[in-house]
Amino acid sequence: MEVREPAVAYGKSKFTQSEYLEMERKADERHEFYKGEIFRMHGHGDLLAMSGAAPVHNLVYSNLFGEMAHQLKGSSCRPYGPDMRLYVAENTLYTYPDIAVYCGPIDSQNGNDNATNPVLIIEILSPSTRNYDLGGKFELYRDIPALKEYILADTISMKLIVYRLTEKNHWELTILDKATDELVCCHNKITSPLKDIYADTGLLTG
């Protein structure tokens, strides 16, 4: 997601989860919720009106999502885009990851449209949310019991930042930044070289 800003237009600073969900189900745009606060989130449509990272962001998203959907076809796992709302009950976060993979039945809480059990989350970095996605948001995502992998795709250079949860319950970091490097994820169900993920972006390097 591109921009995260307080939704001050509602005229109050704190909301219950029920208030947020009632408003969100009627809203024309997406919002994030955390501990009573609501934040406006600009999505892919807003990116098209911006310069710089917008085309790259959308190309990386399309390349990644298309490859994942193709390779996961016929398995118990499915990728979902930014219209799938994620709820982290452990810390109250409601948000919309760029891509989230769910394996088996999707568990939900507070309504059937609040998924809780992704095994993999991908965020495509944008200038305005870069620090949040790399830091604070990852801390909140780590509270998801089912989550095993968190991947950040850069839009300034050809680079994937990959975190995997080890058997010792530690998050292990891997950086992929060569065209021949391969992203292997989702229990080895997905294998994709960076040259495919960053195809047509103008960011490919040796």
GROMACS .gro file of C-alpha atoms in nm:
model
  206
    1MET     CA    1   0.000   0.000   0.000
    2GLU     CA    2   0.115   0.349  -0.077
    3VAL     CA    3   0.004   0.600   0.185
    4ARG     CA    4  -0.100   0.567   0.548
    5GLU     CA    5  -0.251   0.873   0.710
    6PRO     CA    6  -0.496   0.936   0.998
    7ALA     CA    7  -0.858   0.945   0.886
    8VAL     CA    8  -0.934   1.268   1.070
    9ALA     CA    9  -1.244   1.339   0.864
   10TYR     CA   10  -1.453   1.113   1.084
   11GLY     CA   11  -1.447   1.377   1.359
   12LYS     CA   12  -1.315   1.157   1.639
   13SER     CA   13  -0.981   1.005   1.724
   14LYS     CA   14  -1.078   0.665   1.875
   15PHE     CA   15  -1.310   0.396   1.741
   16THR     CA   16  -1.420   0.050   1.845
   17GLN     CA   17  -1.353  -0.241   1.612
   18SER     CA   18  -1.725  -0.268   1.545
   19GLU     CA   19  -1.744   0.098   1.445
   20TYR     CA   20  -1.447   0.057   1.215
   21LEU     CA   21  -1.590  -0.254   1.046
   22GLU     CA   22  -1.932  -0.094   0.999
   23MET     CA   23  -1.774   0.209   0.833
   24GLU     CA   24  -1.526   0.005   0.632
   25ARG     CA   25  -1.792  -0.218   0.478
   26LYS     CA   26  -1.965   0.093   0.343
   27ALA     CA   27  -1.652   0.284   0.243
   28ASP     CA   28  -1.532   0.341  -0.113
   29GLU     CA   29  -1.167   0.329  -0.009
   30ARG     CA   30  -0.968   0.110   0.226
   31HIS     CA   31  -0.859   0.200   0.578
   32GLU     CA   32  -0.628   0.041   0.831
   33PHE     CA   33  -0.724   0.007   1.198
   34TYR     CA   34  -0.493  -0.028   1.497
   35LYS     CA   35  -0.578   0.013   1.866
   36GLY     CA   36  -0.874   0.239   1.808
   37GLU     CA   37  -0.719   0.454   1.535
   38ILE     CA   38  -0.818   0.451   1.168
   39PHE     CA   39  -0.575   0.530   0.888
   40ARG     CA   40  -0.654   0.592   0.523
   41MET     CA   41  -0.469   0.367   0.279
   42HIS     CA   42  -0.421   0.461  -0.086
   43GLY     CA   43  -0.414   0.159  -0.311
   44HIS     CA   44  -0.305   0.070  -0.662
   45GLY     CA   45  -0.556   0.304  -0.826
   46ASP     CA   46  -0.409   0.603  -0.644
   47LEU     CA   47  -0.060   0.494  -0.745
   48LEU     CA   48  -0.146   0.532  -1.111
   49ALA     CA   49  -0.194   0.904  -1.058
   50MET     CA   50   0.152   0.937  -0.903
   51SER     CA   51   0.490   0.954  -1.075
   52GLY     CA   52   0.806   0.755  -1.013
   53ALA     CA   53   0.731   0.433  -0.829
   54ALA     CA   54   0.377   0.386  -0.956
   55PRO     CA   55   0.444   0.186  -1.277
   56VAL     CA   56   0.715  -0.021  -1.109
   57HIS     CA   57   0.490  -0.094  -0.810
   58ASN     CA   58   0.213  -0.221  -1.033
   59LEU     CA   59   0.444  -0.422  -1.258
   60VAL     CA   60   0.609  -0.597  -0.962
   61TYR     CA   61   0.266  -0.669  -0.815
   62SER     CA   62   0.134  -0.808  -1.143
   63ASN     CA   63   0.443  -1.019  -1.207
   64LEU     CA   64   0.447  -1.162  -0.855
   65PHE     CA   65   0.076  -1.226  -0.824
   66GLY     CA   66   0.050  -1.382  -1.168
   67GLU     CA   67   0.343  -1.615  -1.107
   68MET     CA   68   0.213  -1.717  -0.764
   69ALA     CA   69  -0.140  -1.782  -0.888
   70HIS     CA   70  -0.003  -1.997  -1.171
   71GLN     CA   71   0.234  -2.201  -0.956
   72LEU     CA   72  -0.014  -2.254  -0.671
   73LYS     CA   73  -0.291  -2.371  -0.903
   74GLY     CA   74  -0.409  -2.715  -0.797
   75SER     CA   75  -0.259  -2.687  -0.447
   76SER     CA   76  -0.430  -2.609  -0.118
   77CYS     CA   77  -0.278  -2.260  -0.119
   78ARG     CA   78  -0.411  -1.948  -0.289
   79PRO     CA   79  -0.278  -1.592  -0.322
   80TYR     CA   80  -0.510  -1.299  -0.253
   81GLY     CA   81  -0.459  -0.934  -0.346
   82PRO     CA   82  -0.513  -0.611  -0.152
   83ASP     CA   83  -0.893  -0.643  -0.138
   84MET     CA   84  -0.863  -0.922   0.120
   85ARG     CA   85  -0.875  -0.769   0.468
   86LEU     CA   86  -0.643  -0.920   0.728
   87TYR     CA   87  -0.723  -0.916   1.100
   88VAL     CA   88  -0.451  -0.977   1.359
   89ALA     CA   89  -0.650  -1.055   1.673
   90GLU     CA   90  -0.339  -1.055   1.891
   91ASN     CA   91  -0.284  -0.680   1.845
   92THR     CA   92  -0.613  -0.551   1.686
   93LEU     CA   93  -0.459  -0.465   1.346
   94TYR     CA   94  -0.689  -0.465   1.043
   95THR     CA   95  -0.505  -0.409   0.717
   96TYR     CA   96  -0.480  -0.505   0.350
   97PRO     CA   97  -0.150  -0.667   0.247
   98ASP     CA   98  -0.050  -0.632  -0.117
   99ILE     CA   99  -0.040  -1.012  -0.145
  100ALA     CA  100  -0.122  -1.277   0.115
  101VAL     CA  101  -0.119  -1.654   0.070
  102TYR     CA  102  -0.362  -1.874   0.261
  103CYS     CA  103  -0.329  -2.254   0.268
  104GLY     CA  104  -0.634  -2.465   0.339
  105PRO     CA  105  -0.952  -2.310   0.480
  106ILE     CA  106  -0.940  -1.938   0.554
  107ASP     CA  107  -1.007  -1.868   0.920
  108SER     CA  108  -1.198  -1.551   0.995
  109GLN     CA  109  -1.308  -1.347   1.296
  110ASN     CA  110  -1.547  -1.055   1.347
  111GLY     CA  111  -1.723  -1.144   1.024
  112ASN     CA  112  -1.646  -1.368   0.729
  113ASP     CA  113  -1.447  -1.094   0.553
  114ASN     CA  114  -1.165  -1.071   0.809
  115ALA     CA  115  -0.905  -1.338   0.731
  116THR     CA  116  -0.664  -1.428   1.011
  117ASN     CA  117  -0.431  -1.707   0.897
  118PRO     CA  118  -0.196  -1.615   0.609
  119VAL     CA  119   0.118  -1.826   0.583
  120LEU     CA  120   0.295  -1.568   0.365
  121ILE     CA  121   0.262  -1.191   0.326
  122ILE     CA  122   0.420  -0.974   0.056
  123GLU     CA  123   0.435  -0.596   0.073
  124ILE     CA  124   0.560  -0.395  -0.226
  125LEU     CA  125   0.759  -0.105  -0.090
  126SER     CA  126   0.661   0.253  -0.165
  127PRO     CA  127   0.839   0.570  -0.052
  128SER     CA  128   0.569   0.675   0.194
  129THR     CA  129   0.530   0.338   0.370
  130ARG     CA  130   0.880   0.197   0.335
  131ASN     CA  131   0.984   0.246   0.696
  132TYR     CA  132   0.647   0.125   0.828
  133ASP     CA  133   0.652  -0.193   0.618
  134LEU     CA  134   1.013  -0.268   0.713
  135GLY     CA  135   0.972  -0.198   1.083
  136GLY     CA  136   0.648  -0.139   1.268
  137LYS     CA  137   0.423  -0.337   1.038
  138PHE     CA  138   0.653  -0.639   1.045
  139GLU     CA  139   0.638  -0.631   1.425
  140LEU     CA  140   0.259  -0.645   1.406
  141TYR     CA  141   0.260  -0.919   1.143
  142ARG     CA  142   0.486  -1.134   1.361
  143ASP     CA  143   0.194  -1.178   1.598
  144ILE     CA  144   0.011  -1.386   1.336
  145PRO     CA  145   0.041  -1.750   1.452
  146ALA     CA  146   0.019  -1.897   1.101
  147LEU     CA  147   0.271  -1.662   0.937
  148LYS     CA  148   0.593  -1.828   0.819
  149GLU     CA  149   0.726  -1.584   0.556
  150TYR     CA  150   0.728  -1.208   0.508
  151ILE     CA  151   0.863  -1.066   0.182
  152LEU     CA  152   0.923  -0.704   0.085
  153ALA     CA  153   0.973  -0.616  -0.280
  154ASP     CA  154   1.168  -0.298  -0.346
  155THR     CA  155   1.059  -0.056  -0.619
  156ILE     CA  156   1.374   0.157  -0.624
  157SER     CA  157   1.613  -0.125  -0.703
  158MET     CA  158   1.582  -0.493  -0.792
  159LYS     CA  159   1.572  -0.642  -0.444
  160LEU     CA  160   1.361  -0.876  -0.236
  161ILE     CA  161   1.391  -0.874   0.143
  162VAL     CA  162   1.283  -1.217   0.263
  163TYR     CA  163   1.212  -1.312   0.624
  164ARG     CA  164   1.144  -1.676   0.715
  165LEU     CA  165   1.049  -1.819   1.050
  166THR     CA  166   1.292  -2.096   1.146
  167GLU     CA  167   1.216  -2.411   1.344
  168LYS     CA  168   1.374  -2.233   1.642
  169ASN     CA  169   1.112  -1.957   1.608
  170HIS     CA  170   1.358  -1.695   1.484
  171TRP     CA  171   1.304  -1.477   1.178
  172GLU     CA  172   1.591  -1.535   0.934
  173LEU     CA  173   1.675  -1.265   0.677
  174THR     CA  174   1.775  -1.328   0.315
  175ILE     CA  175   1.843  -1.058   0.054
  176LEU     CA  176   1.790  -1.138  -0.314
  177ASP     CA  177   1.931  -0.876  -0.551
  178LYS     CA  178   2.061  -1.053  -0.862
  179ALA     CA  179   1.862  -1.134  -1.176
  180THR     CA  180   1.958  -1.500  -1.138
  181ASP     CA  181   1.856  -1.516  -0.771
  182GLU     CA  182   1.541  -1.721  -0.718
  183LEU     CA  183   1.260  -1.656  -0.475
  184VAL     CA  184   1.159  -1.989  -0.323
  185CYS     CA  185   0.865  -1.963  -0.088
  186CYS     CA  186   0.533  -2.103   0.032
  187HIS     CA  187   0.669  -2.442   0.142
  188ASN     CA  188   0.875  -2.461  -0.181
  189LYS     CA  189   0.559  -2.447  -0.392
  190ILE     CA  190   0.678  -2.125  -0.561
  191THR     CA  191   1.007  -2.071  -0.742
  192SER     CA  192   1.057  -1.753  -0.940
  193PRO     CA  193   1.379  -1.579  -1.053
  194LEU     CA  194   1.408  -1.208  -0.993
  195LYS     CA  195   1.436  -1.149  -1.368
  196ASP     CA  196   1.073  -1.259  -1.397
  197ILE     CA  197   0.951  -1.068  -1.091
  198TYR     CA  198   1.117  -0.746  -1.216
  199ALA     CA  199   1.045  -0.798  -1.586
  200ASP     CA  200   0.972  -0.473  -1.775
  201THR     CA  201   1.045  -0.255  -1.470
  202GLY     CA  202   1.375  -0.116  -1.598
  203LEU     CA  203   1.543  -0.228  -1.274
  204LEU     CA  204   1.703  -0.549  -1.400
  205THR     CA  205   2.076  -0.574  -1.337
  206GLY     CA  206   2.318  -0.862  -1.363
   0.00000   0.00000   0.00000
